[in-house]
Tab-separated table of C-alpha atoms and ligand atoms in Angstrom:
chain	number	residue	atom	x	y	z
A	33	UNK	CA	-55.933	157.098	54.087
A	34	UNK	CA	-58.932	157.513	52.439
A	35	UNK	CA	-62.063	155.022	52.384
A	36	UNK	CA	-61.599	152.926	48.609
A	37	UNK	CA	-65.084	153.862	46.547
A	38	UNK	CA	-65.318	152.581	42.639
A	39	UNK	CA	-67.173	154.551	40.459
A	40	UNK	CA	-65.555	152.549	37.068
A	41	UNK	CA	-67.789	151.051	34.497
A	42	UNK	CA	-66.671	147.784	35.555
A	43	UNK	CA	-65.409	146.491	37.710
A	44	UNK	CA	-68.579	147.913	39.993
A	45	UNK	CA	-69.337	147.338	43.974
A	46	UNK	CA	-70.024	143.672	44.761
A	47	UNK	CA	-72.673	143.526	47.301
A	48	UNK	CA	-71.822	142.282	50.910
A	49	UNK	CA	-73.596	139.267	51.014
A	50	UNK	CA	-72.440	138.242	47.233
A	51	UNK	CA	-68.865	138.840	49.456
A	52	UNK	CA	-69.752	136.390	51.992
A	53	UNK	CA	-71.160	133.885	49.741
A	54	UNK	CA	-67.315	134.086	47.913
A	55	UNK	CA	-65.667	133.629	51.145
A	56	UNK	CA	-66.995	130.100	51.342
A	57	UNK	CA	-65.344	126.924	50.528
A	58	UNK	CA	-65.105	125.480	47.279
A	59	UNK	CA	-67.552	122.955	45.862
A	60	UNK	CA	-67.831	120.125	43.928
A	61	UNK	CA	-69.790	121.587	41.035
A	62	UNK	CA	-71.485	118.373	39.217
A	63	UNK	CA	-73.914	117.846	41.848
A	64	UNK	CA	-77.608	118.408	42.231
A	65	UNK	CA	-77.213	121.003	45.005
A	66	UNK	CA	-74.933	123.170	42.136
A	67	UNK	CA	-77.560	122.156	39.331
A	68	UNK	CA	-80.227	123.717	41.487
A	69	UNK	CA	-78.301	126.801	41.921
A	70	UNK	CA	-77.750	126.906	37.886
A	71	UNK	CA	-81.178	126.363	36.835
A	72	UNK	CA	-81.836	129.221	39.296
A	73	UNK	CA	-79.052	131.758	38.208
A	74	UNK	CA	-80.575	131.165	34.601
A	75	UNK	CA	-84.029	131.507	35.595
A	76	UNK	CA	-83.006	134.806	37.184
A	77	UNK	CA	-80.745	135.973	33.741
A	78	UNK	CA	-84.029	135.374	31.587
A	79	UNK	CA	-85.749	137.858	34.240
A	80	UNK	CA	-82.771	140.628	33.845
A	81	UNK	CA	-83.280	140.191	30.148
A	82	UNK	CA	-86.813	140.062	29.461
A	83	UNK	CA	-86.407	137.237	27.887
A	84	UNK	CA	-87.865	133.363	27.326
A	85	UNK	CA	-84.673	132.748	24.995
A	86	UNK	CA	-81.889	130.303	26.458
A	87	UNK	CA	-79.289	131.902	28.471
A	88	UNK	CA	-75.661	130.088	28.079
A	89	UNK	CA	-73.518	130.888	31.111
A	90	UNK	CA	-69.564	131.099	30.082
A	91	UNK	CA	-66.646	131.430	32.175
A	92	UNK	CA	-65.030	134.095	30.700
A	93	UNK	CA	-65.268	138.222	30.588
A	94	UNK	CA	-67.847	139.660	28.205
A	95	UNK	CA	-65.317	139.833	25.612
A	96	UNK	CA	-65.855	135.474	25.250
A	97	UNK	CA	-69.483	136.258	25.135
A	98	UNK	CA	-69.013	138.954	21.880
A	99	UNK	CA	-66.591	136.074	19.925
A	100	UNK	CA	-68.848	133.215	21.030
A	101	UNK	CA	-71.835	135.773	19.072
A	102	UNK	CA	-69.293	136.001	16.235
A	103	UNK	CA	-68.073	132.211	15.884
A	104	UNK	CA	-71.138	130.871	15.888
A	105	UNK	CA	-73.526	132.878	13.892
A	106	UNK	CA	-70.372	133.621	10.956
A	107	UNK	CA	-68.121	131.488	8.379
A	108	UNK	CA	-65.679	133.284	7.336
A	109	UNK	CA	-66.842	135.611	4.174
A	110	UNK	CA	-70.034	136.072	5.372
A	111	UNK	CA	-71.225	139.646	5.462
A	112	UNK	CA	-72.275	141.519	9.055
A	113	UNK	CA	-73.273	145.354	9.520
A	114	UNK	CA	-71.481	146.488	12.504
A	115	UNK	CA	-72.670	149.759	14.020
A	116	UNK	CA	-70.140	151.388	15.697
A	117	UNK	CA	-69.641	154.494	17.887
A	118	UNK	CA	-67.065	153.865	20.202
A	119	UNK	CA	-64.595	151.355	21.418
A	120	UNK	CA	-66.784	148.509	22.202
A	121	UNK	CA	-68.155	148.624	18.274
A	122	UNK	CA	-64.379	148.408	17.559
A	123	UNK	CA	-63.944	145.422	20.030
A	124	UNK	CA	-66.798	143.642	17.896
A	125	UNK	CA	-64.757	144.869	14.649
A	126	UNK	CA	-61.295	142.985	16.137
A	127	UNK	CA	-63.574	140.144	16.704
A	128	UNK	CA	-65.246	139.791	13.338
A	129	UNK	CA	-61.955	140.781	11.320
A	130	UNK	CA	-60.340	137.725	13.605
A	131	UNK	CA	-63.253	135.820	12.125
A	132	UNK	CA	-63.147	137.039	8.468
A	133	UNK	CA	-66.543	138.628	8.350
A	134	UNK	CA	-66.750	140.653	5.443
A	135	UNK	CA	-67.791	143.622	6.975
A	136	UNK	CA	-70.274	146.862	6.650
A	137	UNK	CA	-69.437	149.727	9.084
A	138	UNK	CA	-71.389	152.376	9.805
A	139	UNK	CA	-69.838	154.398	11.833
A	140	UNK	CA	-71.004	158.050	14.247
A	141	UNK	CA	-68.339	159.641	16.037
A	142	UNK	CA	-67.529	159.433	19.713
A	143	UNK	CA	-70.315	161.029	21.980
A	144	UNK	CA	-73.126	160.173	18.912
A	145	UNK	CA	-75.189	157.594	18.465
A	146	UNK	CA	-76.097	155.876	15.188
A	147	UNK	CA	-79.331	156.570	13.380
A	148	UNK	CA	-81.280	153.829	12.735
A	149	UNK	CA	-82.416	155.231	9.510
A	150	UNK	CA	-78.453	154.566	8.645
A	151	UNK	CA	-78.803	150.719	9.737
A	152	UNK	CA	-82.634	150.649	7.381
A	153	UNK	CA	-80.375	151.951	4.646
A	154	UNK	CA	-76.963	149.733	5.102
A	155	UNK	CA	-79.656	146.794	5.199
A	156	UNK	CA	-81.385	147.980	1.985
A	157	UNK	CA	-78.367	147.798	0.296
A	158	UNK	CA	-76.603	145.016	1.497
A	159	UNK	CA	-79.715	142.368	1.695
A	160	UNK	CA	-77.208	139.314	1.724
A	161	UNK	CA	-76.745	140.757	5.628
A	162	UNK	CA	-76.502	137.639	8.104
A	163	UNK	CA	-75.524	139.429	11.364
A	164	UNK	CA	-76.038	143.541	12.723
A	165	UNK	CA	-74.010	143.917	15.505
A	166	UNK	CA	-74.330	146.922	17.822
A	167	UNK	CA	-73.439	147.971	21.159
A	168	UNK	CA	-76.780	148.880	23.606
A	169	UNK	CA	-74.486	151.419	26.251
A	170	UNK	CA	-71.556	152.701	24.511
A	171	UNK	CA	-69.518	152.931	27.668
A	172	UNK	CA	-66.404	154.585	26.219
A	173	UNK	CA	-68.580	157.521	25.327
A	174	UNK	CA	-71.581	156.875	27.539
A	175	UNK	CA	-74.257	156.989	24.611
A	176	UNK	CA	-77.250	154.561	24.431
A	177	UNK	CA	-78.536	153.296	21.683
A	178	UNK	CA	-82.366	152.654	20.439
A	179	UNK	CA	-82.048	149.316	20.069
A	180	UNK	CA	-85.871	148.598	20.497
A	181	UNK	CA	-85.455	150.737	17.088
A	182	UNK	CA	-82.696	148.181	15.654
A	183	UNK	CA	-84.980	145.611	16.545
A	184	UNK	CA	-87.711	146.627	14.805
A	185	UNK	CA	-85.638	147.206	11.433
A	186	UNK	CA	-83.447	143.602	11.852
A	187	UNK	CA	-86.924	141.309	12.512
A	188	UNK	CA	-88.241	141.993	9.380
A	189	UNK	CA	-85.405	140.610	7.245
A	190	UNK	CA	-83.810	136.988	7.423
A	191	UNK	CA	-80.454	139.019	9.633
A	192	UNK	CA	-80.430	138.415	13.431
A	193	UNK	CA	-79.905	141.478	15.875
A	194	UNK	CA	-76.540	141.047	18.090
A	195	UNK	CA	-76.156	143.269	21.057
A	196	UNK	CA	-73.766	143.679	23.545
A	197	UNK	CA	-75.196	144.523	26.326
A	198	UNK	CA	-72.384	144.138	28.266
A	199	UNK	CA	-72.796	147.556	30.557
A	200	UNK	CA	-75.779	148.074	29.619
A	201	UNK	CA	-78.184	145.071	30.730
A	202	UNK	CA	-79.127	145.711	34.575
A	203	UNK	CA	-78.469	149.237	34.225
A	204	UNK	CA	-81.236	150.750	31.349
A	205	UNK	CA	-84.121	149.219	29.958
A	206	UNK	CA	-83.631	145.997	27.729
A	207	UNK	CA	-86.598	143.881	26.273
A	208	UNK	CA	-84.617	141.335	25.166
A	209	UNK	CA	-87.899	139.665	23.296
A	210	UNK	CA	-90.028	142.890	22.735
A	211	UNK	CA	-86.825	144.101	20.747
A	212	UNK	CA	-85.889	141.077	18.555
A	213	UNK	CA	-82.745	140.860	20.026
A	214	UNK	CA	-81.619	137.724	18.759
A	215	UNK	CA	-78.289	137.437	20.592
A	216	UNK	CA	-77.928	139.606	24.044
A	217	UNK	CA	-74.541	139.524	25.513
A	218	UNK	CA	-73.312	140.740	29.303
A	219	UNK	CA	-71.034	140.075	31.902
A	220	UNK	CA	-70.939	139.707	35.128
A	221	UNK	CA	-68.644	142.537	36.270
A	222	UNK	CA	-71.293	145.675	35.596
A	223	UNK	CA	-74.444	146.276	36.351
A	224	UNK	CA	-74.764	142.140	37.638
A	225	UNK	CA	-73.124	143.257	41.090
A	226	UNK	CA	-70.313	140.693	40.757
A	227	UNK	CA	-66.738	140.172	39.928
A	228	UNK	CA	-65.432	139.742	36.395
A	229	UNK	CA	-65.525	135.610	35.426
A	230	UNK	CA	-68.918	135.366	33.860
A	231	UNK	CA	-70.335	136.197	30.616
A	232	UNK	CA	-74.231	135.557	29.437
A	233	UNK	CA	-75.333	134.723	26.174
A	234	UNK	CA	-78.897	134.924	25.512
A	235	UNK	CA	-79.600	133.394	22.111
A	236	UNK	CA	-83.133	133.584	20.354
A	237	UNK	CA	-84.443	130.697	18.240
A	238	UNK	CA	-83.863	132.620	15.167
A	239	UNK	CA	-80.202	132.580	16.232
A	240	UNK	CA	-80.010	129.389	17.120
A	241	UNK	CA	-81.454	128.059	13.691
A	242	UNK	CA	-78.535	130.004	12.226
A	243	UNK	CA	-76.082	128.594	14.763
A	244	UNK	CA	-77.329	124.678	14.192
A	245	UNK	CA	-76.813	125.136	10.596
A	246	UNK	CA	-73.352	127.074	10.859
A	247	UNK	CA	-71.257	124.156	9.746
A	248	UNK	CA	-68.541	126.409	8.822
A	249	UNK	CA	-67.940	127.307	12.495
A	250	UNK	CA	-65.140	127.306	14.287
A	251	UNK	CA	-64.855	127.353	18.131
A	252	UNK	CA	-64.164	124.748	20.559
A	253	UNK	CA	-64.362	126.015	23.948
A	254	UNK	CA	-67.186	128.649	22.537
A	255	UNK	CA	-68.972	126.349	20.318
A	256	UNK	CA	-72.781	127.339	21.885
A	257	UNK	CA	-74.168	123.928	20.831
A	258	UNK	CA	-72.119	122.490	23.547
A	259	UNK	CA	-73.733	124.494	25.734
A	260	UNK	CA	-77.535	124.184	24.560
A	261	UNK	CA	-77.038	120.266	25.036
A	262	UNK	CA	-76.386	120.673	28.615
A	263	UNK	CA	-78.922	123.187	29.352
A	264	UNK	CA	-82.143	120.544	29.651
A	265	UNK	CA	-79.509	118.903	32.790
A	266	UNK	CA	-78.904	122.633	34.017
A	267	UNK	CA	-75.014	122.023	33.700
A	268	UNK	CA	-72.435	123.278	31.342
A	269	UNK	CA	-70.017	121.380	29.043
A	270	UNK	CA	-66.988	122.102	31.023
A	271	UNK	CA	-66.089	123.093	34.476
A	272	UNK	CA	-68.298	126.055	35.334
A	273	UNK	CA	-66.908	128.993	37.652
A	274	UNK	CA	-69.229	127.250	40.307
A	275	UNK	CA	-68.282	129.422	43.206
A	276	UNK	CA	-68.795	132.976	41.008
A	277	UNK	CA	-71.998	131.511	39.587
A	278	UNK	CA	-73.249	130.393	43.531
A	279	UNK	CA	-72.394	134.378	44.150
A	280	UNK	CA	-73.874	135.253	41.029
A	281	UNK	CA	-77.100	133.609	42.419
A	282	UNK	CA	-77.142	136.147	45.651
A	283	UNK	CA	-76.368	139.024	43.492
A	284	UNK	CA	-79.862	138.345	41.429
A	285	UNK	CA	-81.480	137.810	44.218
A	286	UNK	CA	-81.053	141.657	44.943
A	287	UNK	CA	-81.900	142.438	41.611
A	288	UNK	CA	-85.004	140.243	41.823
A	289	UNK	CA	-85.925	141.524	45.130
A	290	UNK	CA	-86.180	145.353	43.850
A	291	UNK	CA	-87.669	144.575	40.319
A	292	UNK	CA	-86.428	144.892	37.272
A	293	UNK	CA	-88.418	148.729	36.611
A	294	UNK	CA	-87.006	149.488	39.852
A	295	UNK	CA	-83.689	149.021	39.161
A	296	UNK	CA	-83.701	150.568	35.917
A	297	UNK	CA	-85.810	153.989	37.520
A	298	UNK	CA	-83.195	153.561	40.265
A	299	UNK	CA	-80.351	154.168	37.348
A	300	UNK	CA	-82.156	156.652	35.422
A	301	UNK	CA	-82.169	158.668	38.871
A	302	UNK	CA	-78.698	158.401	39.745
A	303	UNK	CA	-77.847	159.535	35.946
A	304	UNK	CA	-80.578	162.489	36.175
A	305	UNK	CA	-78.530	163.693	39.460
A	306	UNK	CA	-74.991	163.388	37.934
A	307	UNK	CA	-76.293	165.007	33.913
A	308	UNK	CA	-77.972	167.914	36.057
A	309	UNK	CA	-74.856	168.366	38.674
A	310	UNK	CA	-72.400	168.391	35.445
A	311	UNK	CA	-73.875	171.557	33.919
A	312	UNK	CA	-74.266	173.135	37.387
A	313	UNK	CA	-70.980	172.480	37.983
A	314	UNK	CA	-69.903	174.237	34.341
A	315	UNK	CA	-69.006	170.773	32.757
A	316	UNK	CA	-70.510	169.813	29.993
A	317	UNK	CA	-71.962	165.550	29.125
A	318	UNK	CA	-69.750	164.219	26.560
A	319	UNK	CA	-72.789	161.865	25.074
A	320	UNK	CA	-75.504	163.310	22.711
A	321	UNK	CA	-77.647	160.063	23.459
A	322	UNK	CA	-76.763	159.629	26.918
A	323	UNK	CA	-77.393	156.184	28.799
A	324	UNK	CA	-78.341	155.489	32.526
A	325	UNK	CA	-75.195	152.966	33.233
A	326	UNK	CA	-72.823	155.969	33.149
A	327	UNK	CA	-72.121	159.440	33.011
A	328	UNK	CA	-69.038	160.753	31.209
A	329	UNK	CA	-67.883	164.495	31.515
A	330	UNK	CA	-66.128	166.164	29.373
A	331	UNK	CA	-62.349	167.711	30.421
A	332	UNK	CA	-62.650	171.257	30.444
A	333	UNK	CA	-59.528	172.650	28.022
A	334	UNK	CA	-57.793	174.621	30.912
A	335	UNK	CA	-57.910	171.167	33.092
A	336	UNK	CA	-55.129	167.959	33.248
A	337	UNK	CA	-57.832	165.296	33.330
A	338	UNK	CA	-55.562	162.383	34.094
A	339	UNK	CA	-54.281	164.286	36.921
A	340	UNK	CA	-57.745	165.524	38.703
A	341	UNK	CA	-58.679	161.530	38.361
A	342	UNK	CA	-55.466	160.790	40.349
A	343	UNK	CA	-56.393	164.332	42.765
A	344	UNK	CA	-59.829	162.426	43.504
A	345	UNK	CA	-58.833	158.508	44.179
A	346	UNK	CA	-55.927	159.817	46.172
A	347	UNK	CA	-57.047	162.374	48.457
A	348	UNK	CA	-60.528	161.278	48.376
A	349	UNK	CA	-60.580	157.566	47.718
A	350	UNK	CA	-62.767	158.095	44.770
A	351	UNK	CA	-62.299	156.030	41.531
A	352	UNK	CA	-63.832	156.823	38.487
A	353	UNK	CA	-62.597	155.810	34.962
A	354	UNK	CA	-60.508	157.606	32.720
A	355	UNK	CA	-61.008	157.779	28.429
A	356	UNK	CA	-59.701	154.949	26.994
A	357	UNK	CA	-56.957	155.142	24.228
A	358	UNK	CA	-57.147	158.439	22.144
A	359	UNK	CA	-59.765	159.733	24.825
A	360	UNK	CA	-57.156	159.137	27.614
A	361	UNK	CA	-57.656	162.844	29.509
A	362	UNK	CA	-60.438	164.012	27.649
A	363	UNK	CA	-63.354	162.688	29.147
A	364	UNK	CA	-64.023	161.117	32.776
A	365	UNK	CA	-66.492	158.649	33.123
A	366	UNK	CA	-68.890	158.217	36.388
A	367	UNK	CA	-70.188	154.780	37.031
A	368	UNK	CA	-73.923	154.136	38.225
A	369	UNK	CA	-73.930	151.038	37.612
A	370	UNK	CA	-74.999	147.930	39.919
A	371	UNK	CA	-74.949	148.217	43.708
A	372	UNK	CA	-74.512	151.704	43.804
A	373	UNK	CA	-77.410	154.129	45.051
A	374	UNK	CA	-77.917	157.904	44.490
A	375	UNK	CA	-76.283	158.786	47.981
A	376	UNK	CA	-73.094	157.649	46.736
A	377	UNK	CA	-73.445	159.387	43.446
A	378	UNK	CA	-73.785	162.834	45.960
A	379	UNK	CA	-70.827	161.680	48.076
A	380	UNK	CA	-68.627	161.002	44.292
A	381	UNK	CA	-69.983	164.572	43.207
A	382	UNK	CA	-69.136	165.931	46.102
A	383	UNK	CA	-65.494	164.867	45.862
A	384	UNK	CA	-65.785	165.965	42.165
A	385	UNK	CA	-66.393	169.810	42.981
A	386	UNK	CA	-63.590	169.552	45.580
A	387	UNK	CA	-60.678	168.695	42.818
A	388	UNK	CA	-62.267	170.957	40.503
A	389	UNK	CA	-62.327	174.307	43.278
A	390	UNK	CA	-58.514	173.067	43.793
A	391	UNK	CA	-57.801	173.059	40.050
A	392	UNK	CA	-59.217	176.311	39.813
A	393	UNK	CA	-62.338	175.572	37.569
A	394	UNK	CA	-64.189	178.495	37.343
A	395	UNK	CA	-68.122	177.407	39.536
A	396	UNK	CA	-69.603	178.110	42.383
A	397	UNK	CA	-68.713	175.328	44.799
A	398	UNK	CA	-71.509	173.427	46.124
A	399	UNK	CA	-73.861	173.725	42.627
A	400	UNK	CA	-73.605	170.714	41.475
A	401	UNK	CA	-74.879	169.028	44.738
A	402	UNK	CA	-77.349	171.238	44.767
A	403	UNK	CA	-78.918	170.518	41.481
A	404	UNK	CA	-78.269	167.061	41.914
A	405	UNK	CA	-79.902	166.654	45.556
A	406	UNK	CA	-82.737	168.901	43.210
A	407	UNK	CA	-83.231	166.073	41.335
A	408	UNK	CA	-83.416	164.119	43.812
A	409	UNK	CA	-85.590	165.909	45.755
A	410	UNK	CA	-88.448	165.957	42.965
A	411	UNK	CA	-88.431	161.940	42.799
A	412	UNK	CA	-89.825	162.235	46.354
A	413	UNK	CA	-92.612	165.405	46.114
A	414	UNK	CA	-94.582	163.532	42.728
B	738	PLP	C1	-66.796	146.260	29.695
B	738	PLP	C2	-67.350	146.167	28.340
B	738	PLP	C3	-66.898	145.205	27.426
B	738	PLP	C4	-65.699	144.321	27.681
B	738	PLP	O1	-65.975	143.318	28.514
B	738	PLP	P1	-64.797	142.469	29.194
B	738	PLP	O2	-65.552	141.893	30.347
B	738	PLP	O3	-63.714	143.424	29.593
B	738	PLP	O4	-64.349	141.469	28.233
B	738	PLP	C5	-67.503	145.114	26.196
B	738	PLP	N1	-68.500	145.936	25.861
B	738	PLP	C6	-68.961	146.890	26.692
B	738	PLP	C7	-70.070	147.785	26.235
B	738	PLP	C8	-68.392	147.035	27.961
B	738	PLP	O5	-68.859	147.983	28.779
């Protein structure tokens, strides 16, 4: 049987010594030893964010962190621009139609990214805007936005800039502050090197003016002014995930350790390999605007593409992530995000040109290695 290794866009690798923290026993979590560990993970967050903003920690997947954005910020029959080029933009359109946000789209098709001259001219014309909402990676199509663009266009009306930033945060550069990003959401399950449980919310003060005079909203468990009241005691309103936040803590103290340019040079390297072994390999990137978290290749006609993804976790242990919904065979997508380094992005490329000389795609076996290790290889002679 073949050694597990998961290349998905989340879940991602969990570091072993975020492992060994998990194995411990359970806490009690209102004490001053866990309060210490919050104020830490937070500290940390604000780091990973670029950011002097509060964080709120949730217990929840990323998805809590997108409706808590929504719930707060909204009443129902206010008016949002959502920017949307993929399926996360369409998770944040479930969420605000939920909601009963009157709604703007503007929309680019899968594997493009939006112009921001299309969000300057949706904002001209709809100035009674509250909310934009956009997505920073894209990770059912792999494009990244210019959100230090969005910014730039939001600050200078009364609107706040929401983000999620959900695959993207830890993986490519985000300024949280130097962008005007007034809400920045993520989870714990990407580039954070952790399990799913945890979702961040890092709300500006713009935002939270907005929030504090949102009578009209409705959320309970979400309501973020629970939250901020508790944040000056470094606890949370209701029983926090205390042992995933303890692991969180180890997991940022990676991050921390190899600095946030680092880690986002280390993704942009691992991405160079994989966008340089595709076209060796006679693939071609699906996203026009691609983004360091993940590479997605598109499914050459004469190829199954849900069964080479089966070919390569069975016979090689490798799992990488297949298009979701109508993109189901169409496109495979080729995580770098989190505790994964370029050596495994060989070994998963590697693997790669094996199913493909199996399937028959026409290449020269051993290319896309090549111009991968290439890449590689010039990070180390500048
Ligand atoms: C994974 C992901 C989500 C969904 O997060 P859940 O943790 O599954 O709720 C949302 N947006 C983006 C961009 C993602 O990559």
């Amino acid at each position: 049987m073949s050694k597990q290794r998961l290349f998905t866009p989340g879940p991602t690798p969990v570091p072993e010594e975020t492992l060994l923290e998990l194995a411990k026993p359970v806490t009690y979590h209102r004490t001053a030893e866990q309060k210490a560990v919050f104020a830490e993970v937070v500290a940390d967050l604000q780091y990973v964010y670029q950011t002097k903003n509060s964080v709120v920690v949730l217990t929840s997947s990323g998805t809590g962190g997108m409706e808590a954005a929504v719930s707060n910020t909204l009443a129902p029959g206010n008016k949002a621009i959502l920017l949307t080029a993929g399926r996360w933009g369409e998770r944040w359109k479930g969420i605000l139609k939920a909601f009963g946000v009157e709604t703007v789209l503007v929309e680019a098709a899968y594997g493009k990214a939006i112009p921001p001259a299309d969000l300057e001219a949706a904002l001209a014309k709809h100035p009674d805007t509250v909310a934009v909402f956009g997505t920073l990676s894209e990770t059912s199509t792999g494009v990244g936005h210019d959100v230090a663009t969005f910014g730039k266009i939001v600050a200078k009306t009364p609107a706040l800039l929401v983000i999620d930033g959900i695959s993207g945060l830890g993986a490519m550069e985000c300024r949280t502050d130097d962008w005007n990003i007034d809400i920045c959401v993520s989870g714990s399950q990407k580039a954070l090197m952790m399990p799913p449980g945890l979702a961040y919310v890092a709300v500006s003060d713009k935002a939270w003016k907005r929030i504090e005079g949102n009578t009209a909203s409705r959320s309970f468990y979400f309501d973020l002014k629970r939250y901020k009241a508790k944040i000056p005691e470094n606890d949370t309103p209701f029983t926090p995930a205390n042992t995933l936040i303890k692991a969180q803590r180890i997991s940022l103290k990676r991050i921390r350790a190899e600095g946030i340019e680092n880690l986002w040079a280390r993704h942009a390297l691992m991405a160079n390999a994989a966008r340089a072994a595709v076209k060796a390999m006679n693939l071609e990137n699906f996203a026009e605007r691609p983004n360091n978290a993940l590479t997605v290749i598109t499914v050459p006609a004469a190829i199954d593409g849900t069964a080479f993804l089966g070919k390569l976790e069975k016979q090689y242990g490798y799992k990488l992530a297949n298009g979701q919904d109508n993109m189901k065979g169409k496109i495979w997508r080729l995580s770098h995000m989190g505790y994964l380094d370029p050596f495994d992005i060989l070994g998963a490329l590697s693997a790669i040109e094996l199913v493909l000389v199996e399937m028959g795609h026409p290449f020269e076996a051993g290319a896309g290695v090549a111009a991968a290790q290439r890449v590689l290889a010039e990070g180390v002679r500048k």
